[in-house]
Coordinates of C-alpha atoms and ligand atoms in Angstrom, one line a residue:
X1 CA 0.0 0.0 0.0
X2 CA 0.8 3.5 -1.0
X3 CA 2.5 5.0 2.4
X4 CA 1.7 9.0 1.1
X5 CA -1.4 10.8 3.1
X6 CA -4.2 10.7 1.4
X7 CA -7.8 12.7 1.9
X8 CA -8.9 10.4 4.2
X9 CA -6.0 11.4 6.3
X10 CA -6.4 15.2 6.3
X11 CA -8.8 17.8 7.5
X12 CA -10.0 20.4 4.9
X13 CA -13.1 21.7 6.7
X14 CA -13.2 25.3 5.4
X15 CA -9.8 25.2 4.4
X16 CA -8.6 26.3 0.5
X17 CA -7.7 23.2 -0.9
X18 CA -5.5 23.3 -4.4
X19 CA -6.6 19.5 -6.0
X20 CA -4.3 18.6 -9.1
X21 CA -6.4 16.9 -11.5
X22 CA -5.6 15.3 -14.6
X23 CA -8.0 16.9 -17.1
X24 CA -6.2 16.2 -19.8
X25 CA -9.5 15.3 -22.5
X26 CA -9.8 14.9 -26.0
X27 CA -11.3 17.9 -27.3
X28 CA -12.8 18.2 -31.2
X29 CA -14.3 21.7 -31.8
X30 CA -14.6 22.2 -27.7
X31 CA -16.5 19.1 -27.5
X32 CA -15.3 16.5 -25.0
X33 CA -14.5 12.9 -26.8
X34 CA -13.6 11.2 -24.1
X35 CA -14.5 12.0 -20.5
X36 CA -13.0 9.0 -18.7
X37 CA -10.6 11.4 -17.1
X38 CA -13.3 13.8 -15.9
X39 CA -15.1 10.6 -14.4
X40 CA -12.1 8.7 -12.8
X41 CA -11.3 12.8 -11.1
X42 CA -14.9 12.7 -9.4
X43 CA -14.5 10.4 -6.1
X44 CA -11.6 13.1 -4.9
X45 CA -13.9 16.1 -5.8
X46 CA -17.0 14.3 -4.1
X47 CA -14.5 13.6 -1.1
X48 CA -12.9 17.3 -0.5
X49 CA -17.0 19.1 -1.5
X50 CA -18.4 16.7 1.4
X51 CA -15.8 17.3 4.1
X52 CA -16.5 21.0 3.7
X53 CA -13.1 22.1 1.5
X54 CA -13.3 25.0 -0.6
X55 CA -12.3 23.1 -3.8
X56 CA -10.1 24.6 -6.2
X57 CA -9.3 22.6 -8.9
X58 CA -6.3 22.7 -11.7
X59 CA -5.3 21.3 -14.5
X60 CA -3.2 21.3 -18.0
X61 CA -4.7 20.7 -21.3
X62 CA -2.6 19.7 -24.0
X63 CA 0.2 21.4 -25.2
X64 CA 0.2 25.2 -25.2
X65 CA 3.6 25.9 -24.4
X66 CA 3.4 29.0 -22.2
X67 CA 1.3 30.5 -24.6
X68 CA -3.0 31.4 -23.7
X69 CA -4.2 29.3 -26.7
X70 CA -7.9 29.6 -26.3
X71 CA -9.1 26.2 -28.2
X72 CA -6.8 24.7 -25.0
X73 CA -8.9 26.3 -22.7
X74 CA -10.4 24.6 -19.6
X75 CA -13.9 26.2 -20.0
X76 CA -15.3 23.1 -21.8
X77 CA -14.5 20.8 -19.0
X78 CA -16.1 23.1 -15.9
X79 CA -19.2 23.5 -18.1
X80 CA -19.0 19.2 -17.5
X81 CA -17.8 18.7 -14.3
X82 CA -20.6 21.2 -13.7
X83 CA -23.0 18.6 -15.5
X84 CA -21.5 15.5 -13.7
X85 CA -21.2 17.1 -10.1
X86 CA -24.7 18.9 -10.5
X87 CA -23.0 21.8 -8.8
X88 CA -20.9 24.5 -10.1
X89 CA -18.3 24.5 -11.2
X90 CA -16.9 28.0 -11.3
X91 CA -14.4 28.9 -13.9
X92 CA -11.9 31.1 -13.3
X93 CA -10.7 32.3 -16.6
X94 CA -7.4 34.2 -16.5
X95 CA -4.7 33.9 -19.2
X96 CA -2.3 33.9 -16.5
X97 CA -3.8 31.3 -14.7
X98 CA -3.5 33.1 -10.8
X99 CA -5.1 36.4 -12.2
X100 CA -7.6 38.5 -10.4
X101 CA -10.3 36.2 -11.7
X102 CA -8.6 33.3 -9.8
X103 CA -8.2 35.6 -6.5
X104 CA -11.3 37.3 -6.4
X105 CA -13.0 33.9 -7.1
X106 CA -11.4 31.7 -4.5
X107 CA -11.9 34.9 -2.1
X108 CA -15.5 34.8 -2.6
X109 CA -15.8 30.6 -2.1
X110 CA -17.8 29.1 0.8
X111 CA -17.1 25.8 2.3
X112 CA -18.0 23.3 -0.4
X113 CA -17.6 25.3 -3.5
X114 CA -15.5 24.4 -6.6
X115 CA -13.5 26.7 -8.4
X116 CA -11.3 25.4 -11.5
X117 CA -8.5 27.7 -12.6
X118 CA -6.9 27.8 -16.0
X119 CA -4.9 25.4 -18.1
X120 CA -1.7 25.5 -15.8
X121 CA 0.1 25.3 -19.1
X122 CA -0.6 28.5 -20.3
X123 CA 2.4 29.5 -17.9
X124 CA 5.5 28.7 -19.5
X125 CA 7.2 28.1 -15.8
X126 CA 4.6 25.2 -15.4
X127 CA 6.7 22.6 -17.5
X128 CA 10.2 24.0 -15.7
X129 CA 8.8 24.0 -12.4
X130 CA 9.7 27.4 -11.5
X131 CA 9.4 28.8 -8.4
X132 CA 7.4 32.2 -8.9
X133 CA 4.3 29.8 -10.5
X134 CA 4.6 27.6 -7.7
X135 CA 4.4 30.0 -5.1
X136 CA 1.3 31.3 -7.0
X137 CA -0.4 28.5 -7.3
X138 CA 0.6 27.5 -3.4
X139 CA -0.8 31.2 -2.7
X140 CA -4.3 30.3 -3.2
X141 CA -4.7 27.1 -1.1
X142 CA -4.1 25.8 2.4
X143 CA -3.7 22.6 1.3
X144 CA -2.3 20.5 -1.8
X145 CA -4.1 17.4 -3.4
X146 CA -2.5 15.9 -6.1
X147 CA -4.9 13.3 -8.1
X148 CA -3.3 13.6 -11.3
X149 CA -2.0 10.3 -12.0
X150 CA -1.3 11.1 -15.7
X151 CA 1.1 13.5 -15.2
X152 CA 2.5 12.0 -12.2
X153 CA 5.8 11.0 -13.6
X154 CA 6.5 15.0 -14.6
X155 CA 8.0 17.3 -11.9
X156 CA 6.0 20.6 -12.5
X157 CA 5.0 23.4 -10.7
X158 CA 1.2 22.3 -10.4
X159 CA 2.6 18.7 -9.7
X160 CA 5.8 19.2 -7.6
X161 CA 6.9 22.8 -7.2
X162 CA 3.9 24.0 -5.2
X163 CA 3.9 21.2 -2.4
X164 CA 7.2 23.2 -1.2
X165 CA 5.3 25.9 -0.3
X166 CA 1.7 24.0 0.8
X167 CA 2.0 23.0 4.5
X168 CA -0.7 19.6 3.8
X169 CA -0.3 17.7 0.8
X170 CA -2.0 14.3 0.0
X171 CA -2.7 12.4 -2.5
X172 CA -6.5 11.5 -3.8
X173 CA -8.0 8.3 -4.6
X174 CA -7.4 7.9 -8.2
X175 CA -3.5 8.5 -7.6
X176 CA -4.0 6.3 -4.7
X177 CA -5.8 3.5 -6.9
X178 CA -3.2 3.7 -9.8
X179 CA -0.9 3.1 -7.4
X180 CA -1.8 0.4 -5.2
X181 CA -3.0 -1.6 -8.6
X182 CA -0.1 -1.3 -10.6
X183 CA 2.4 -1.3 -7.2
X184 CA 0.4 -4.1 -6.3
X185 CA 0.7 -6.0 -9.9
X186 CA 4.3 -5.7 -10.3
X187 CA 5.5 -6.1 -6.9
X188 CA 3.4 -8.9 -5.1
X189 CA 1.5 -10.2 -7.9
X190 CA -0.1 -13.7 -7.6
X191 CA 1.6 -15.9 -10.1
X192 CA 2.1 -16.9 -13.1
X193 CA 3.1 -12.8 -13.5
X194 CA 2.6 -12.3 -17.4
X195 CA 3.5 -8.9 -18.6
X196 CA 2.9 -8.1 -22.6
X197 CA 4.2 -5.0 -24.2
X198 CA 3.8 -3.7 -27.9
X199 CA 3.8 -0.6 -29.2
X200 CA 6.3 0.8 -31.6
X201 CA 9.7 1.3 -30.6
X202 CA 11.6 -1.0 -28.3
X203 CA 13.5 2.4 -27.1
X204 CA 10.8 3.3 -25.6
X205 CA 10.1 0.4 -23.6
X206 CA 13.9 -0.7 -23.4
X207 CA 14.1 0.4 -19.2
X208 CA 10.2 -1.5 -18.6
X209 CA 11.3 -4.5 -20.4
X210 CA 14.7 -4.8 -18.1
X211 CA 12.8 -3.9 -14.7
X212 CA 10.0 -6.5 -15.8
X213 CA 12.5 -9.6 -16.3
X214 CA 13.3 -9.3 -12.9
X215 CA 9.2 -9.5 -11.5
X216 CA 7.5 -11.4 -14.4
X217 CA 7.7 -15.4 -15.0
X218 CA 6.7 -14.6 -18.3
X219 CA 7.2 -11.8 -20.8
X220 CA 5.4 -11.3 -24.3
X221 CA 6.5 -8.8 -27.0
X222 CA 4.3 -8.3 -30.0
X223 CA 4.0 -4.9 -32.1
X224 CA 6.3 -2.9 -34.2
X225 CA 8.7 -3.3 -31.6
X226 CA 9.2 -7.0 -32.0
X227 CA 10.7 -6.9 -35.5
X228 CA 14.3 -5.4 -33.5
X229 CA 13.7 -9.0 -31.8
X230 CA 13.5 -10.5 -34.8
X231 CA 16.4 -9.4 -36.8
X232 CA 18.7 -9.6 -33.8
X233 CA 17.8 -13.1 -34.3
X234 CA 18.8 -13.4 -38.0
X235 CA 15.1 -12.9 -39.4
X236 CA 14.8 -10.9 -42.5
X237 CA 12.4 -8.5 -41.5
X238 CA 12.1 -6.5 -44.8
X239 CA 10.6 -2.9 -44.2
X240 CA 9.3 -3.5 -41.0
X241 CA 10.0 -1.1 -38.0
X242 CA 13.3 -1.5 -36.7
X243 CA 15.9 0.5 -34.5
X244 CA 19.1 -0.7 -35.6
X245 CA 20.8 0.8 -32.5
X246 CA 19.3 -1.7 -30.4
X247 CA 19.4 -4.8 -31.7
X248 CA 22.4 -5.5 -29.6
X249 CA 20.2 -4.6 -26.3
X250 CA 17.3 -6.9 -27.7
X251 CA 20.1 -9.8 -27.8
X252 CA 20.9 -8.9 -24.1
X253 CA 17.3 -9.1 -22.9
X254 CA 16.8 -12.6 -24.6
X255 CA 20.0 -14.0 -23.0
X256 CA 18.8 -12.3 -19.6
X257 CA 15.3 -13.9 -20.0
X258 CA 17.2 -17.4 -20.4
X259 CA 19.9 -17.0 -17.7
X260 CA 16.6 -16.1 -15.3
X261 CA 14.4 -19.0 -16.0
X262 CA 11.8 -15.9 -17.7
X263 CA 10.0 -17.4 -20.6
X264 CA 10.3 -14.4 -23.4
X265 CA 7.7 -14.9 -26.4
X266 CA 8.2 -13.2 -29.7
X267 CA 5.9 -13.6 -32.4
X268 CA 6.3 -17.1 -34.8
X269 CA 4.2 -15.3 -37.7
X270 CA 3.3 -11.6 -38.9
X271 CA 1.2 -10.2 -40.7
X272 CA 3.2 -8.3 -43.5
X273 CA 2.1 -6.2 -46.5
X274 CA 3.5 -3.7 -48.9
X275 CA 2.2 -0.3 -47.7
X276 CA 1.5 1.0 -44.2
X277 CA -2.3 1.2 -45.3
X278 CA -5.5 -0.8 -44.0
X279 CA -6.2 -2.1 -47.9
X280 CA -2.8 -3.0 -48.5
X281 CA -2.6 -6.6 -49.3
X282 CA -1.6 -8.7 -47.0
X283 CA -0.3 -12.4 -45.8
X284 CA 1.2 -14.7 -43.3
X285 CA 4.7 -15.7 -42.9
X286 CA 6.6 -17.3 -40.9
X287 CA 10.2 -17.0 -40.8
X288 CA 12.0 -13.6 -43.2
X289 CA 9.4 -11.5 -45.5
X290 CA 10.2 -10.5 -48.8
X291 CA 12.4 -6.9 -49.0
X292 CA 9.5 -5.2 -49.8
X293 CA 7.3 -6.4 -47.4
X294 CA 6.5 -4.9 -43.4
X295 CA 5.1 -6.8 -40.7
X296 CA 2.0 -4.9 -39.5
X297 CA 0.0 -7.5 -37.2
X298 CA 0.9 -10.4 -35.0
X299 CA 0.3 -13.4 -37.5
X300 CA -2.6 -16.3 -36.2
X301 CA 0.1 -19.1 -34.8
X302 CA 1.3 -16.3 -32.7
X303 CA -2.3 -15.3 -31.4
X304 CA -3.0 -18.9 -30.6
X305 CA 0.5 -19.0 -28.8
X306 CA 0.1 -16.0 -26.5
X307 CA -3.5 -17.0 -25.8
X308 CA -1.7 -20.5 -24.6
X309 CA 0.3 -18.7 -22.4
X310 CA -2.3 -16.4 -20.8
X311 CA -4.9 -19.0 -20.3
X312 CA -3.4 -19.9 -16.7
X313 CA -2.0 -16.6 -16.0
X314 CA -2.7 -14.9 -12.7
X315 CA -1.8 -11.2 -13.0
X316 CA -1.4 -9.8 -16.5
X317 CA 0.0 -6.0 -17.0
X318 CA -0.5 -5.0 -20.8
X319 CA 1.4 -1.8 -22.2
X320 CA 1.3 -1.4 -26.3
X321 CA -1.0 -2.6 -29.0
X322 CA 0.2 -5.9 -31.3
X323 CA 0.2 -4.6 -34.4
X324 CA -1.5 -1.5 -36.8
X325 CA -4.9 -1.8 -34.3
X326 CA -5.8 1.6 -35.6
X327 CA -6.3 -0.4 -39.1
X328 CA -9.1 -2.6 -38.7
X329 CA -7.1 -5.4 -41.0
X330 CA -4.4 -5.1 -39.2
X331 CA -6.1 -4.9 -35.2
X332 CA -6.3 -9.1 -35.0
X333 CA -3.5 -9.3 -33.0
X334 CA -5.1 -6.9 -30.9
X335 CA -7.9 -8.1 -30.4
X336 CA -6.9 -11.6 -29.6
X337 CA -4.8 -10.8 -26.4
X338 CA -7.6 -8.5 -25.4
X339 CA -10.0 -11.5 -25.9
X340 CA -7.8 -13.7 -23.8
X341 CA -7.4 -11.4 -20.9
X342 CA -11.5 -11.0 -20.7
X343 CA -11.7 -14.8 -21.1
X344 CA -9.4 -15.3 -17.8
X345 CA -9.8 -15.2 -14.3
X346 CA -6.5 -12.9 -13.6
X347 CA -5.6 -9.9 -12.1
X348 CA -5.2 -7.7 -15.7
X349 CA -4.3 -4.0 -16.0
X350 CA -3.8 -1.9 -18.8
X351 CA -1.2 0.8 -18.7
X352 CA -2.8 3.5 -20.3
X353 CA -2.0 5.2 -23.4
X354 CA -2.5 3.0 -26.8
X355 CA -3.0 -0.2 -25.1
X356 CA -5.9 1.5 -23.0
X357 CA -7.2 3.4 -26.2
X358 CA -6.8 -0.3 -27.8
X359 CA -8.9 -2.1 -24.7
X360 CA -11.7 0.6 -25.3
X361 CA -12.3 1.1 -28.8
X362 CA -12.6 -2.6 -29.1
X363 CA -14.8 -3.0 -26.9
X364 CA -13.1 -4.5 -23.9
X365 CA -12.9 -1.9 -21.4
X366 CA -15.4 -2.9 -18.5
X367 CA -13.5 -6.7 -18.6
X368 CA -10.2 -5.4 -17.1
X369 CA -9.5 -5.4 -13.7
X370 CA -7.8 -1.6 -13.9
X371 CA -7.2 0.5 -17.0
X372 CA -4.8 3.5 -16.0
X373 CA -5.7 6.7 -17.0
X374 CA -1.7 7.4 -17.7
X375 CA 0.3 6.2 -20.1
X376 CA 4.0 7.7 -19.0
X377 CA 3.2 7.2 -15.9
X378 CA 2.2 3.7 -15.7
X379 CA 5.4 3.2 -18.1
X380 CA 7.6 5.1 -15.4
X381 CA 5.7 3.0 -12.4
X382 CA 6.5 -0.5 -14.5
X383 CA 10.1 1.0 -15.3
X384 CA 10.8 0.7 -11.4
X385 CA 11.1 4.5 -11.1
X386 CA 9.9 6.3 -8.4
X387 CA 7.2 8.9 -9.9
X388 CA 8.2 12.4 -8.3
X389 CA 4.4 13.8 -8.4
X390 CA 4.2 11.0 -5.4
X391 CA 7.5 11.4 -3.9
X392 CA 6.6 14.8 -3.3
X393 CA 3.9 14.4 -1.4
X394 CA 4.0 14.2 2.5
X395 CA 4.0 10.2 4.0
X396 CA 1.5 9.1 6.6
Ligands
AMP1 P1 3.6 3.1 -28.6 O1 3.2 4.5 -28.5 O2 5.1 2.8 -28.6 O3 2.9 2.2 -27.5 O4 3.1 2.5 -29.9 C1 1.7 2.5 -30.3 C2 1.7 2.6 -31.8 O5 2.5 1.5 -32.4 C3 0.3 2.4 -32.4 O6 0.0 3.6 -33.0 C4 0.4 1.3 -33.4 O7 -0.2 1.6 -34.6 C5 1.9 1.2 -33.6 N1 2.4 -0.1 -34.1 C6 2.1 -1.3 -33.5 N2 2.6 -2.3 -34.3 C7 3.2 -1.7 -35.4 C8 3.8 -2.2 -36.5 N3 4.0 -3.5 -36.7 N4 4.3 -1.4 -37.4 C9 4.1 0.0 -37.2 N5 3.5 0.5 -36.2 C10 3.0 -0.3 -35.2

């Protein structure tokens, strides 16, 4: 178990509470595509609101670089946290994010209320942590929640900098839930531990595959990734996705695999075509594709085999999609480990990102045990690191 404080630890009766969410949405035309973030955000709101907090709440939204960009603005997700609290949510809408708005706002709050400040992002010291912003942001509140999971493993102002100058800083339950599920998973996980990762680049995943041979009994590698597996074995892998740089690493991690008794599966087939494009033509091999040809799916043999080898698994962590899943033709591989985890009775969690994107497009969501709501972050947590949005909060 997480050993931080958390908000069933503090006291926030008519106190100014600062709550780092993770509001990070989809947004088409100011429309919300994809509110799981707002929803997983609402048990810590509910919590602070009923214990009599005044609630301010903050956020970043995409990628504004220091600079007000209003289609980044935060105003579309008050309006529905207003809708999904049935209370307001007050915006306060200041370019500079602690503006007069902010002040004159949180001045004016009685216990219970909930104010949400601007996208903490249109402050260029918010990605630098500096200190001013910090001390800005700490200005307004008497104590610090942070519940932003997805941004956990970054060391920001609205993450990290201000809980030097909050006295009180906690966590809330969604950070508390990533954690204990994933902490839980990778560090006392009922066995057989099987951990599958995909996804495009084995840089990417280089430290989470290392840190994983040491927990997992067995490990499963699929995606674009797998085809630096491949040739490091001697495969011709024609135009598939490789990083040359790393093929040596890739023969390290299946000699450490052996020399630890980890069983380390890499696909027997693909699913290769000509063009990176869903009608492309495409078939099975087995063994080295044509010059021409790139491997865009996990081929059927290798379905069947990972399903084999998740049917008596016990805990199951999933980061990174099998193949193309974006391409319907090309989304098999996919699909067939996502049918395998519903079908077993296992501990499963999905580490955000494309594999969670994956799980939910195809339908799968409500069949995991715990689908993260942060990609880099549950990649930092399964990397071993310690994420410094939690390290800088206070322990029990
Ligand atoms: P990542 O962000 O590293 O988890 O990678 C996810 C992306 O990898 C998805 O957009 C997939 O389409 C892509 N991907 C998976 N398999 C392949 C492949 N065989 N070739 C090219 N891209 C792939």
């Amino acid at each position: 178990m997480l050993n931080k404080k958390s908000v069933d630890d503090i006291n926030v009766k008519g106190k100014r509470v600062l709550c780092r969410c993770d509001f990070n949405v989809p947004l088409q035309n100011g429309v919300i595509t994809d509110e799981n973030r707002l929803v997983a955000a609402l048990p810590t709101i509910k919590k602070l609101v009923a214990d009599g907090g005044k609630v301010i709440l903050c956020s970043h939204l995409g990628k504004p670089k220091g600079v007000a960009k209003p289609e980044l603005s935060l105003a579309p997700v008050a309006a529905r946290l207003t809708e999904l609290l049935g209370q307001e949510v007050k915006f306060a809408a200041d370019d500079c994010v602690v503006g007069e708005n902010a002040k004159a706002a949180v001045a004016a709050m009685n216990d219970g209320d909930i104010v949400l400040l601007q996208n903490t992002r249109y402050r260029a010291e918010e990605t630098k942590n500096g200190e001013a912003f910090s001390k800005e942001l700490a200005s307004l509140a008497d104590v610090f929640v942070n519940d932003a999971f997805g941004t956990a493993h970054r060391a920001h102002c609205s993450t990290v900098g201000v809980t030097e100058f909050v006295d009180t800083c906690a966590v809330g339950y969604l950070m508390q839930k990533e954690i204990d599920f994933l902490g839980n998973a990778v560090n006392n996980p009922a066995r057989p531990f099987v951990a599958i990762l995909g996804g495009s680049k084995v840089s990417s995943k280089i430290s989470v595959i290392n840190n994983l041979l040491e927990k997992v009994d067995v490990l499963i590698i699929g995606g674009g990734m797998s085809y630096t597996f491949a040739k490091a074995q001697g495969e011709e892998i024609g135009k598939s996705l490789v990083e040359d740089d790393y093929i040596e690493y890739a023969k390290e991690m299946i000699a450490k695999a052996e020399a630890k008794g980890v069983k380390f599966l890499l696909p027997i087939d693909t699913v290769a075509a000509k063009e990176f494009n869903n009608d492309a033509p495409s078939r099975v091999v087995e063994g080295s594709m044509a010059a021409d040809e790139m491997g865009l799916d996990i081929g059927p043999k290798t379905c069947e085999l990972y399903k084999a080898a998740l049917a008596d698994a016990k805990t199951v962590v999933w980061n990174g999609p099998m193949g193309v899943f974006e391409m319907p033709n090309f989304a098999k591989g996919t699909i067939a480990v996502a049918e395998a985890l519903a079908a077993i009775d296992a501990t499963t969690i999905i580490g955000g990102g494309d594999s969670a994107a994956a799980v939910n497009t195809l339908g799968f969501g409500d069949k995991m045990t715990h689908i993260s709501t942060g990609g880099g972050a549950s990649l930092e947590f399964l990397e071993g690191k310690e994420l410094p949005g939690v390290a800088a909060i206070n322990d029990k």
